[in-house]
Short mmCIF file of C-alpha atoms and ligand atoms in Angstrom, two decimals:
data_model
loop_
_atom_site.label_atom_id
_atom_site.label_comp_id
_atom_site.label_asym_id
_atom_site.label_seq_id
_atom_site.Cartn_x
_atom_site.Cartn_y
_atom_site.Cartn_z
CA MET A 1 -69.72 28.29 48.97
CA LYS A 2 -73.58 27.94 47.09
CA LYS A 3 -75.83 27.03 48.74
CA LYS A 4 -78.85 24.83 48.09
CA ILE A 5 -81.77 27.09 48.47
CA SER A 6 -85.56 25.73 48.57
CA VAL A 7 -88.32 28.84 49.06
CA ILE A 8 -91.31 27.23 49.99
CA GLY A 9 -94.12 29.50 47.52
CA GLY A 10 -94.02 31.67 45.05
CA GLY A 11 -95.68 34.50 46.43
CA ILE A 12 -94.42 38.58 46.43
CA SER A 13 -92.22 37.13 50.36
CA GLY A 14 -90.49 33.61 48.21
CA LEU A 15 -90.12 35.87 45.19
CA ALA A 16 -88.04 37.97 46.68
CA ALA A 17 -85.88 36.50 49.11
CA ALA A 18 -85.65 34.07 46.04
CA ALA A 19 -84.60 36.99 43.55
CA LEU A 20 -81.72 38.32 46.44
CA MET A 21 -80.20 34.94 46.92
CA SER A 22 -80.53 33.52 43.82
CA LYS A 23 -77.48 35.39 42.54
CA GLU A 24 -75.65 33.33 44.94
CA ASN A 25 -76.93 31.12 45.94
CA GLU A 26 -78.37 27.42 43.93
CA VAL A 27 -82.42 28.74 44.59
CA ILE A 28 -85.56 26.97 43.81
CA VAL A 29 -89.11 27.93 44.75
CA PHE A 30 -91.70 25.32 44.63
CA GLU A 31 -95.25 26.72 44.03
CA LYS A 32 -98.20 25.02 44.07
CA SER A 33 -100.35 26.99 41.95
CA ASP A 34 -99.86 27.95 38.19
CA LEU A 35 -99.97 31.29 38.29
CA LEU A 36 -97.01 32.98 40.22
CA GLY A 37 -97.74 36.16 43.14
CA GLY A 38 -100.09 34.40 46.17
CA LEU A 39 -102.04 36.74 47.50
CA CYS A 40 -101.36 39.56 45.08
CA GLN A 41 -102.78 38.29 42.19
CA THR A 42 -104.42 40.91 39.65
CA ILE A 43 -106.58 40.42 36.46
CA THR A 44 -106.35 41.89 33.71
CA SER A 45 -108.92 42.91 31.03
CA GLY A 46 -108.97 45.25 29.19
CA THR A 47 -107.45 48.27 30.37
CA THR A 48 -109.52 47.37 33.92
CA ASN A 49 -107.59 45.69 36.76
CA TYR A 50 -109.54 43.29 38.80
CA TYR A 51 -107.34 42.91 41.75
CA LEU A 52 -107.52 39.75 43.88
CA GLY A 53 -105.30 40.42 46.81
CA ALA A 54 -103.22 43.06 47.75
CA HIS A 55 -102.69 47.01 46.15
CA HIS A 56 -101.99 49.41 48.05
CA LEU A 57 -98.44 49.06 49.22
CA GLY A 58 -97.31 50.83 52.46
CA GLY A 59 -93.65 51.09 53.60
CA ILE A 60 -92.69 51.23 49.78
CA SER A 61 -90.48 54.60 49.28
CA LYS A 62 -87.34 55.49 46.65
CA SER A 63 -85.52 55.92 49.87
CA GLY A 64 -86.80 53.70 51.90
CA PRO A 65 -85.69 50.48 53.45
CA ILE A 66 -87.57 48.52 50.99
CA GLY A 67 -86.71 51.47 48.11
CA LYS A 68 -82.77 50.00 48.97
CA ILE A 69 -83.90 46.87 48.13
CA LEU A 70 -85.05 46.96 44.71
CA ASN A 71 -81.87 48.52 43.60
CA GLN A 72 -80.63 45.78 45.14
CA LEU A 73 -83.42 43.88 42.50
CA ALA A 74 -82.62 46.56 39.47
CA ILE A 75 -85.84 47.03 39.39
CA ASP A 76 -86.20 51.02 38.96
CA TYR A 77 -88.76 52.20 41.08
CA ASP A 78 -89.57 55.52 39.29
CA GLU A 79 -90.35 53.20 36.34
CA THR A 80 -92.50 50.59 38.45
CA PHE A 81 -94.49 52.90 41.45
CA ILE A 82 -97.29 55.38 41.48
CA GLU A 83 -97.26 57.26 45.30
CA THR A 84 -100.28 58.31 46.79
CA GLU A 85 -100.24 61.63 49.14
CA TYR A 86 -103.49 60.82 50.77
CA LEU A 87 -106.06 58.41 52.83
CA THR A 88 -110.18 59.68 52.43
CA ILE A 89 -111.76 58.28 55.52
CA LEU A 90 -115.43 58.44 55.61
CA LEU A 91 -116.71 58.30 59.55
CA ASP A 92 -120.27 60.07 60.20
CA GLY A 93 -121.28 61.34 57.08
CA LYS A 94 -117.62 63.22 56.40
CA SER A 95 -115.20 62.67 54.39
CA HIS A 96 -111.60 63.46 55.24
CA GLN A 97 -108.58 63.75 53.70
CA LEU A 98 -105.58 62.45 55.88
CA PRO A 99 -102.58 62.95 54.71
CA VAL A 100 -99.82 60.16 54.87
CA LYS A 101 -95.87 61.49 55.31
CA LEU A 102 -95.51 62.74 58.86
CA SER A 103 -94.70 66.16 57.64
CA GLU A 104 -98.24 66.84 56.53
CA LEU A 105 -99.62 64.72 59.04
CA SER A 106 -98.52 67.81 61.80
CA VAL A 107 -99.76 70.29 59.69
CA TYR A 108 -103.02 69.02 59.28
CA ILE A 109 -103.55 67.92 63.01
CA THR A 110 -102.06 71.90 64.35
CA GLU A 111 -104.33 73.04 61.48
CA ASN A 112 -108.07 70.78 62.11
CA PHE A 113 -106.99 70.48 66.24
CA PRO A 114 -105.22 73.24 67.10
CA ASP A 115 -106.57 72.81 70.48
CA GLU A 116 -103.83 69.93 70.83
CA THR A 117 -100.75 71.46 72.35
CA ALA A 118 -98.43 66.79 71.75
CA VAL A 119 -98.31 67.03 68.50
CA GLU A 120 -94.35 68.03 68.56
CA ALA A 121 -94.36 65.03 70.94
CA PHE A 122 -96.23 62.28 68.88
CA ILE A 123 -94.91 63.14 65.49
CA GLN A 124 -91.51 63.50 66.34
CA LYS A 125 -92.06 59.48 68.42
CA LEU A 126 -93.34 58.41 64.82
CA ILE A 127 -90.48 59.80 63.61
CA SER A 128 -88.26 57.62 66.58
CA TYR A 129 -89.63 54.49 65.28
CA GLN A 130 -89.82 55.62 61.23
CA GLN A 131 -86.74 55.54 61.67
CA ALA A 132 -86.33 51.75 63.92
CA PHE A 133 -87.95 50.36 60.57
CA ILE A 134 -86.06 52.69 57.98
CA VAL A 135 -82.84 51.07 59.40
CA ASN A 136 -84.14 48.19 59.88
CA ASP A 137 -82.56 47.98 62.91
CA ASP A 138 -83.34 44.44 65.57
CA ALA A 139 -82.92 46.71 68.36
CA LEU A 140 -84.21 49.99 67.81
CA LEU A 141 -87.37 47.61 66.89
CA LEU A 142 -87.82 45.90 69.92
CA LYS A 143 -87.91 49.18 71.91
CA MET A 144 -90.82 50.49 69.85
CA PHE A 145 -91.85 46.83 70.46
CA MET A 146 -91.11 46.91 74.47
CA GLU A 147 -92.65 50.94 74.10
CA THR A 148 -96.97 49.52 72.02
CA SER A 149 -97.19 45.50 72.23
CA GLN A 150 -98.64 46.00 76.10
CA LYS A 151 -100.55 48.27 75.21
CA SER A 152 -103.78 49.09 73.78
CA PHE A 153 -103.67 51.99 70.17
CA ASN A 154 -106.49 54.21 72.08
CA GLN A 155 -104.05 54.52 75.05
CA PHE A 156 -101.53 55.52 72.94
CA LEU A 157 -103.34 58.09 71.39
CA SER A 158 -104.98 59.71 75.14
CA GLU A 159 -101.12 60.03 75.93
CA TYR A 160 -101.02 62.63 73.57
CA PHE A 161 -104.44 64.05 72.52
CA THR A 162 -108.07 64.00 73.36
CA ASN A 163 -109.82 64.58 70.93
CA GLU A 164 -112.26 61.53 69.87
CA LEU A 165 -112.36 62.05 65.75
CA LEU A 166 -109.30 63.07 65.98
CA LYS A 167 -108.26 59.69 67.52
CA LYS A 168 -111.15 58.11 65.26
CA LEU A 169 -109.07 59.33 62.56
CA LEU A 170 -105.64 58.62 63.30
CA LEU A 171 -106.82 55.07 62.91
CA SER A 172 -107.74 54.67 60.52
CA PHE A 173 -104.85 51.74 58.32
CA GLY A 174 -105.92 50.14 61.71
CA PRO A 175 -108.96 48.09 60.75
CA GLY A 176 -109.25 47.79 56.50
CA TYR A 177 -105.59 47.17 56.61
CA GLY A 178 -105.05 45.06 59.14
CA ALA A 179 -107.95 43.85 61.36
CA VAL A 180 -106.98 45.94 63.54
CA LEU A 181 -108.85 48.00 65.94
CA GLY A 182 -107.69 51.27 68.78
CA GLU A 183 -108.34 48.43 71.61
CA ASP A 184 -105.71 46.32 69.96
CA SER A 185 -101.94 46.30 69.85
CA ALA A 186 -100.38 49.93 69.79
CA PHE A 187 -97.48 48.44 67.79
CA THR A 188 -99.41 46.66 65.28
CA VAL A 189 -101.49 49.46 64.11
CA LEU A 190 -98.07 51.76 65.10
CA SER A 191 -96.10 48.95 62.51
CA LEU A 192 -98.86 49.98 59.90
CA VAL A 193 -99.67 54.43 60.06
CA ILE A 194 -95.20 53.73 60.32
CA SER A 195 -95.36 51.55 57.17
CA TYR A 196 -97.33 54.21 54.44
CA SER A 197 -95.24 57.10 56.95
CA ILE A 198 -92.84 56.05 55.02
CA GLY A 199 -93.80 55.40 51.39
CA ALA A 200 -97.66 55.01 49.81
CA CYS A 201 -98.07 53.39 46.53
CA TYR A 202 -98.68 51.28 43.91
CA VAL A 203 -97.68 49.15 41.53
CA LYS A 204 -98.35 51.10 37.29
CA GLY A 205 -100.08 48.42 36.69
CA GLY A 206 -101.27 46.69 38.74
CA PRO A 207 -98.49 44.39 41.42
CA GLN A 208 -98.59 41.44 38.84
CA LYS A 209 -95.61 43.71 36.82
CA LEU A 210 -94.22 43.76 40.35
CA ILE A 211 -94.07 39.50 40.42
CA HIS A 212 -93.09 39.59 37.06
CA LYS A 213 -89.91 42.05 37.05
CA LEU A 214 -89.01 40.02 40.78
CA GLU A 215 -89.65 36.11 38.34
CA GLN A 216 -87.16 37.63 35.39
CA GLN A 217 -84.48 38.44 37.68
CA ILE A 218 -84.73 34.69 39.74
CA ILE A 219 -84.67 33.55 36.23
CA THR A 220 -81.44 35.54 34.73
CA ASN A 221 -79.46 34.87 38.14
CA GLY A 222 -80.62 31.16 37.38
CA GLY A 223 -82.76 30.61 40.27
CA LYS A 224 -85.13 27.86 38.89
CA ILE A 225 -89.36 27.84 40.05
CA GLN A 226 -91.86 24.76 39.85
CA LYS A 227 -94.92 26.24 39.68
CA ASN A 228 -97.43 23.68 40.32
CA VAL A 229 -95.52 21.59 42.78
CA GLU A 230 -96.47 21.03 45.75
CA CYS A 231 -94.24 20.98 49.35
CA LEU A 232 -95.69 18.13 51.21
CA GLU A 233 -93.45 18.15 53.95
CA LEU A 234 -89.95 18.91 55.32
CA LEU A 235 -87.53 16.56 56.58
CA VAL A 236 -85.95 17.09 59.60
CA ASP A 237 -82.57 15.36 59.99
CA LYS A 238 -83.34 13.70 64.75
CA GLU A 239 -85.01 17.07 64.65
CA THR A 240 -82.43 18.90 64.13
CA ALA A 241 -81.32 19.98 60.86
CA VAL A 242 -83.53 20.14 57.73
CA THR A 243 -82.18 17.95 55.58
CA GLY A 244 -84.75 18.34 52.30
CA ILE A 245 -88.89 19.23 51.33
CA ARG A 246 -91.31 16.69 50.28
CA CYS A 247 -92.81 17.33 47.15
CA LYS A 248 -95.40 16.76 44.24
CA GLU A 249 -96.26 17.46 41.39
CA LEU A 250 -99.31 17.78 41.12
CA LYS A 251 -99.77 17.63 36.67
CA THR A 252 -98.03 14.12 36.61
CA GLU A 253 -99.10 12.96 40.99
CA THR A 254 -95.51 12.37 41.13
CA ILE A 255 -93.71 12.66 44.51
CA PHE A 256 -90.34 13.29 44.90
CA GLU A 257 -87.88 14.19 47.38
CA ILE A 258 -84.92 16.57 46.93
CA GLU A 259 -81.96 17.64 49.28
CA THR A 260 -81.87 21.35 50.10
CA ASP A 261 -78.91 23.05 52.91
CA LYS A 262 -81.67 25.78 53.73
CA ILE A 263 -85.75 26.53 53.57
CA ILE A 264 -87.34 29.69 53.37
CA SER A 265 -90.66 28.57 54.15
CA THR A 266 -93.67 31.09 52.94
CA VAL A 267 -96.66 29.07 53.63
CA PHE A 268 -98.64 28.26 56.51
CA PRO A 269 -95.69 26.32 58.30
CA PHE A 270 -98.24 23.66 60.13
CA ASN A 271 -99.08 22.19 56.97
CA ILE A 272 -95.29 21.30 56.00
CA LEU A 273 -94.14 20.83 59.55
CA PRO A 274 -92.69 16.98 59.83
CA GLU A 275 -95.53 15.44 63.38
CA SER A 276 -92.35 15.00 64.97
CA CYS A 277 -91.43 19.19 65.09
CA GLN A 278 -94.81 19.56 66.26
CA LYS A 279 -93.76 19.34 69.81
CA LEU A 280 -91.20 21.55 69.84
CA ARG A 281 -91.29 25.07 71.86
CA ASN A 282 -92.07 27.59 68.67
CA SER A 283 -94.80 24.90 67.68
CA THR A 284 -96.60 24.63 70.74
CA LYS A 285 -96.55 28.67 70.10
CA MET A 286 -97.17 28.90 66.74
CA LYS A 287 -100.37 26.65 67.48
CA LYS A 288 -102.12 29.29 70.26
CA LEU A 289 -102.20 31.97 66.51
CA GLU A 290 -105.41 32.31 65.64
CA LYS A 291 -105.25 32.52 61.70
CA GLY A 292 -106.18 36.06 59.97
CA PRO A 293 -109.10 36.91 57.87
CA SER A 294 -110.36 36.36 54.74
CA VAL A 295 -112.36 38.84 52.19
CA PHE A 296 -114.95 39.81 50.46
CA ARG A 297 -114.94 41.99 46.98
CA VAL A 298 -117.58 43.66 45.02
CA PHE A 299 -116.27 45.40 42.11
CA ALA A 300 -118.46 48.45 40.12
CA GLU A 301 -118.57 51.05 37.33
CA LEU A 302 -118.13 54.03 39.07
CA LEU A 303 -120.12 56.71 36.81
CA GLU A 304 -118.89 60.03 38.16
CA ASP A 305 -116.81 61.06 41.50
CA VAL A 306 -118.61 60.97 44.50
CA LEU A 307 -118.01 62.24 47.38
CA GLY A 308 -114.57 63.11 47.30
CA LEU A 309 -113.25 59.52 47.21
CA SER A 310 -109.80 59.24 46.28
CA SER A 311 -108.19 56.55 44.86
CA ASP A 312 -107.58 54.81 48.58
CA ASN A 313 -110.90 55.30 51.13
CA THR A 314 -111.88 53.66 54.87
CA TYR A 315 -115.39 53.24 55.23
CA LEU A 316 -115.79 54.02 59.01
CA GLY A 317 -118.84 53.44 59.44
CA LYS A 318 -120.94 55.45 61.76
CA ASP A 319 -120.49 56.70 64.90
CA THR A 320 -117.94 53.70 65.28
CA SER A 321 -116.79 53.77 69.20
CA PRO A 322 -119.57 51.24 70.54
CA LEU A 323 -119.81 49.64 67.78
CA MET A 324 -116.53 49.34 65.99
CA LYS A 325 -115.73 45.32 66.81
CA GLU A 326 -118.72 44.28 65.06
CA GLN A 327 -118.69 46.66 62.68
CA LEU A 328 -114.86 45.29 61.72
CA TYR A 329 -116.43 41.72 59.54
CA LEU A 330 -118.76 41.25 56.81
CA ALA A 331 -121.06 38.57 57.74
CA PRO A 332 -123.65 36.64 56.61
CA SER A 333 -126.45 38.37 59.61
CA SER A 334 -124.52 42.04 59.22
CA ASP A 335 -127.20 45.26 58.96
CA LYS A 336 -125.44 47.97 58.73
CA LEU A 337 -121.99 48.36 56.09
CA PRO A 338 -119.00 47.06 58.07
CA ILE A 339 -116.01 49.52 57.88
CA CYS A 340 -114.44 48.53 54.75
CA MET A 341 -111.81 49.44 51.97
CA ILE A 342 -112.81 51.88 49.25
CA SER A 343 -110.65 51.61 46.04
CA LEU A 344 -110.50 53.24 43.00
CA PRO A 345 -107.75 53.56 40.12
CA HIS A 346 -104.88 56.18 40.22
CA LYS A 347 -104.95 58.71 37.51
CA ALA A 348 -102.14 57.89 37.43
CA ASP A 349 -101.97 54.96 36.55
CA PRO A 350 -101.12 53.78 32.54
CA LEU A 351 -104.30 51.92 32.61
CA PHE A 352 -106.61 54.55 34.05
CA ASN A 353 -109.31 55.27 32.25
CA GLU A 354 -111.60 58.28 32.68
CA SER A 355 -114.54 57.05 31.50
CA LYS A 356 -114.53 53.48 33.07
CA ARG A 357 -113.71 53.55 36.16
CA THR A 358 -113.55 50.14 38.61
CA ILE A 359 -114.94 51.03 42.08
CA MET A 360 -113.65 48.15 44.56
CA PHE A 361 -114.81 47.52 47.59
CA THR A 362 -113.31 45.24 49.91
CA PHE A 363 -114.40 44.38 53.24
CA LEU A 364 -112.79 41.31 55.85
CA LEU A 365 -115.22 38.28 56.29
CA HIS A 366 -113.24 35.84 59.19
CA ASN A 367 -113.38 32.80 56.83
CA HIS A 368 -113.58 32.21 53.20
CA LYS A 369 -116.56 30.43 54.13
CA GLU A 370 -119.07 32.07 54.83
CA LYS A 371 -121.22 33.13 52.41
CA VAL A 372 -122.23 36.10 51.81
CA GLU A 373 -124.48 37.38 49.16
CA LEU A 374 -123.81 40.02 47.00
CA VAL A 375 -127.69 41.56 46.91
CA ALA A 376 -126.73 41.70 50.48
CA VAL A 377 -123.88 43.61 50.74
CA LEU A 378 -125.24 46.24 47.61
CA LYS A 379 -128.63 46.47 50.17
CA LEU A 380 -125.80 47.46 53.13
CA ILE A 381 -124.18 49.91 50.32
CA ARG A 382 -127.20 51.31 49.10
CA GLU A 383 -128.50 52.18 53.35
CA ALA A 384 -125.24 53.06 54.43
CA MET A 385 -124.28 55.54 51.03
CA PRO A 386 -127.22 55.91 49.14
CA GLU A 387 -125.56 59.14 46.88
CA VAL A 388 -122.09 56.08 45.88
CA SER A 389 -124.83 53.24 45.53
CA ASP A 390 -126.61 55.43 42.75
CA LYS A 391 -123.91 56.04 40.60
CA LEU A 392 -122.20 51.91 40.35
CA GLU A 393 -122.95 50.28 37.33
CA ALA A 394 -123.17 46.23 36.74
CA PRO A 395 -121.28 45.02 40.82
CA PHE A 396 -120.42 41.97 40.30
CA ALA A 397 -118.05 40.56 43.60
CA LEU A 398 -115.23 38.30 43.34
CA GLU A 399 -116.99 35.10 44.89
CA ASN A 400 -115.64 33.29 48.45
CA ASP A 401 -114.61 30.81 45.81
CA ASP A 402 -112.08 32.53 43.60
CA TYR A 403 -110.43 33.63 47.67
CA SER A 404 -110.46 30.35 48.05
CA LYS A 405 -107.76 29.99 45.37
CA VAL A 406 -105.45 32.68 46.26
CA VAL A 407 -105.17 32.20 49.80
CA SER A 408 -103.13 30.14 51.12
CA VAL A 409 -104.57 28.23 54.12
CA ASP A 410 -108.10 26.32 54.96
CA GLU A 411 -109.90 29.51 56.12
CA GLY A 412 -108.52 31.88 54.16
CA SER A 413 -105.43 34.72 55.51
CA VAL A 414 -104.85 38.01 54.25
CA PHE A 415 -102.05 38.72 56.12
CA GLY A 416 -100.57 35.09 57.77
CA TRP A 417 -101.55 35.38 61.78
CA ILE A 418 -104.54 37.69 62.60
CA ARG A 419 -102.33 40.09 64.29
CA THR A 420 -103.40 41.54 68.37
CA GLY A 421 -100.74 42.17 71.01
CA LYS A 422 -100.58 38.34 71.86
CA SER A 423 -99.96 36.78 68.34
CA VAL A 424 -97.30 40.21 67.79
CA GLN A 425 -95.67 37.91 70.91
CA ASN A 426 -95.52 34.62 70.01
CA THR A 427 -94.22 35.57 66.42
CA ASN A 428 -91.46 37.23 67.21
CA SER A 429 -90.21 34.09 69.04
CA PHE A 430 -89.72 32.25 65.96
CA SER A 431 -89.05 34.72 63.09
CA PRO A 432 -87.51 34.93 60.73
CA VAL A 433 -85.26 31.68 62.23
CA PHE A 434 -87.17 28.90 63.25
CA LYS A 435 -85.47 28.26 66.76
CA GLY A 436 -85.69 24.17 66.82
CA ILE A 437 -84.68 23.56 63.76
CA ASN A 438 -81.83 24.54 62.02
CA GLY A 439 -81.73 25.96 58.36
CA LEU A 440 -85.55 26.57 57.95
CA TYR A 441 -86.41 30.15 57.56
CA ILE A 442 -90.45 31.67 57.78
CA CYS A 443 -90.79 34.95 55.74
CA GLY A 444 -93.66 36.87 54.72
CA ASN A 445 -97.41 36.83 56.17
CA TRP A 446 -96.66 33.87 58.41
CA SER A 447 -93.89 36.10 60.21
CA THR A 448 -93.86 38.83 62.48
CA ASP A 449 -94.26 40.70 58.94
CA PHE A 450 -96.75 40.69 56.33
CA GLY A 451 -98.12 42.76 54.04
CA VAL A 452 -96.06 43.38 50.28
CA TYR A 453 -93.41 45.97 52.52
CA GLY A 454 -93.58 42.59 55.47
CA ALA A 455 -92.25 40.16 52.84
CA PHE A 456 -89.55 42.08 51.48
CA ARG A 457 -88.59 43.24 54.62
CA SER A 458 -88.29 39.65 56.24
CA ALA A 459 -87.02 38.41 53.20
CA TYR A 460 -83.96 40.88 53.19
CA LYS A 461 -84.28 39.27 56.56
CA ILE A 462 -83.13 35.99 56.09
CA TYR A 463 -81.14 37.47 53.13
CA THR A 464 -78.74 39.22 55.44
CA ILE A 465 -79.08 36.66 57.79
CA LEU A 466 -77.46 33.85 55.06
CA GLU A 467 -74.91 36.63 53.72
CA GLU A 468 -73.32 37.25 57.74
CA ASN A 469 -73.59 33.30 58.75
CA ALA A 470 -71.60 33.00 54.58
CA THR A 471 -68.95 35.14 55.55
C1 LIG B 1 -107.55 41.24 49.59
C2 LIG B 1 -106.34 41.22 49.54
C3 LIG B 1 -106.22 42.88 49.98
C4 LIG B 1 -104.77 42.85 50.78
N1 LIG B 1 -104.71 44.02 50.69
C5 LIG B 1 -103.20 44.46 50.22
C6 LIG B 1 -102.34 45.74 50.61
O1 LIG B 1 -103.29 47.49 50.29
N2 LIG B 1 -100.87 46.68 50.30
C7 LIG B 1 -100.36 45.36 50.75
O2 LIG B 1 -99.23 45.33 51.40
N3 LIG B 1 -100.56 43.77 51.50
C8 LIG B 1 -101.83 43.52 51.67
N4 LIG B 1 -102.62 42.21 51.70
C9 LIG B 1 -101.90 41.70 51.65
C10 LIG B 1 -100.62 40.80 50.80
O3 LIG B 1 -101.41 40.95 49.89
C11 LIG B 1 -99.64 38.99 51.43
O4 LIG B 1 -99.68 39.98 52.55
C12 LIG B 1 -98.78 39.02 50.82
O5 LIG B 1 -99.01 39.20 49.82
C13 LIG B 1 -98.19 37.60 51.60
O6 LIG B 1 -97.33 37.53 50.66
P1 LIG B 1 -97.09 36.07 50.43
O7 LIG B 1 -95.77 35.90 49.82
O8 LIG B 1 -95.84 36.10 52.39
O9 LIG B 1 -97.78 35.09 50.35
P2 LIG B 1 -98.51 33.89 49.49
O10 LIG B 1 -98.95 35.35 48.78
O11 LIG B 1 -99.83 33.30 50.21
O12 LIG B 1 -97.79 33.17 48.60
C14 LIG B 1 -97.65 31.34 49.71
C15 LIG B 1 -97.84 31.52 48.12
O13 LIG B 1 -96.46 29.50 48.07
C16 LIG B 1 -97.72 29.27 47.79
N5 LIG B 1 -98.20 27.33 48.76
C17 LIG B 1 -99.40 27.19 49.30
N6 LIG B 1 -98.75 26.25 50.10
C18 LIG B 1 -98.01 26.20 49.16
C19 LIG B 1 -96.75 24.15 49.11
N7 LIG B 1 -97.64 23.85 50.12
N8 LIG B 1 -96.31 24.50 48.41
C20 LIG B 1 -95.95 25.06 47.76
N9 LIG B 1 -95.47 26.60 47.46
C21 LIG B 1 -97.59 26.73 48.41
C22 LIG B 1 -99.37 29.95 48.09
O14 LIG B 1 -99.98 29.15 46.60
C23 LIG B 1 -98.70 31.16 47.38
O15 LIG B 1 -98.66 31.62 46.18
C24 LIG B 1 -103.91 42.34 50.14
C25 LIG B 1 -104.19 40.82 50.65
C26 LIG B 1 -105.43 40.22 50.39
C27 LIG B 1 -105.45 39.24 50.29
#
């Protein structure tokens, strides 16, 4: 029997969930903004993409788990994605090209660090964890979680390697992609490394294309999408089961309520949980979680190739070991270029334009209210990378307020909870089913998962739970 499913939030996770579930159910998506996509917004001007959010996607491959979900959604992988093979890491004034695929990573480590003797054991361990992600097997994932969440990534690496440079290179996805450092949970850093090893890619023409395909799928399936509608509160029967949602039509300021059997929430749960439910055990656990960072992005035209930059680069700075913590975030008081991601258009993108390449620097901010000045950031770039700075033209920053429009909580949050060991454990205790309130599921950034990969993964997880319950 068809269920009434309401999805709160029209970001990638809400749209993926709705696209999957609207084939069999009566699905409606409520999005408070007049644009779909949430943190996957792209502004395209001529042949240039200005990414407000995600652009380099991990965990997406033709034969991997997300590939299968895309198949189910009739999204053609080859038509939609461009694969990348390595990440360039700028460390101590040198650039290193680290392969993302495990077979190539194994060759890279063996050739460049011949004294290391445990390369095979390390790669085999990662392959076993990769399997857990590929088959989406909770028992295998739990095993990985038990083995890695109580130790830091540094500790994990020290079980295999002695070379400090190698350990820093292997950390590279952590700081830029997930705000996690070597001293933070090995589980989180490994999840990033493993998802990118399954597949690293871009959406041809920008992530908005993927958003558009999901939107089309929902409509084809007979699902509904209501933009400019904010969900104000969940309606919960005696604190045990969802019965509906209270919403506001933002253009007309009309408040209305709808009945629903299931709710898939992709938004910060405390903004919609009724007060009476906030004392539930899950809620008190969630209260302890710290919200993740926001971002500051600088764009400029890059006049020519420099420093061997590829499409995706992570700047790890100079002698990172003791200072890394201070270098993770950009702050008004920063006197040194912090860790950042530096991205260039991929040559295989249909929008690629040789004579007009837009370089993008992404910095993490504690929150979007911190006022950072573009001129101060350009000075830091000049001091740290004069070769790059000399080749930049027409720099501009997306102002912090531009980000407050796309990040869905007041402080801004790129990936929901900040992923330290403790929050990993807390989020695991409630996701994707919100224990205590029947019919409430959490998907995307505010679940255990994050990133575009996590959005698809958590949406699919809810889809399979509902399918199992239906049979
Ligand atoms: C600058 C930046 C760079 C990133 N880079 C990458 C990357 O390279 N690779 C990667 O995989 N990930 C990246 N991410 C993370 C990725 O974008 C997110 O993890 C993902 O898009 C989250 O999707 P979501 O659907 O869970 O949440 P969101 O995108 O936040 O969607 C939630 C939606 O809900 C809406 N909403 C909020 N409250 C309400 C309400 N009360 N009622 C109705 N609607 C509401 C919001 O407007 C929003 O559209 C990046 C994020 C940012 C910001």
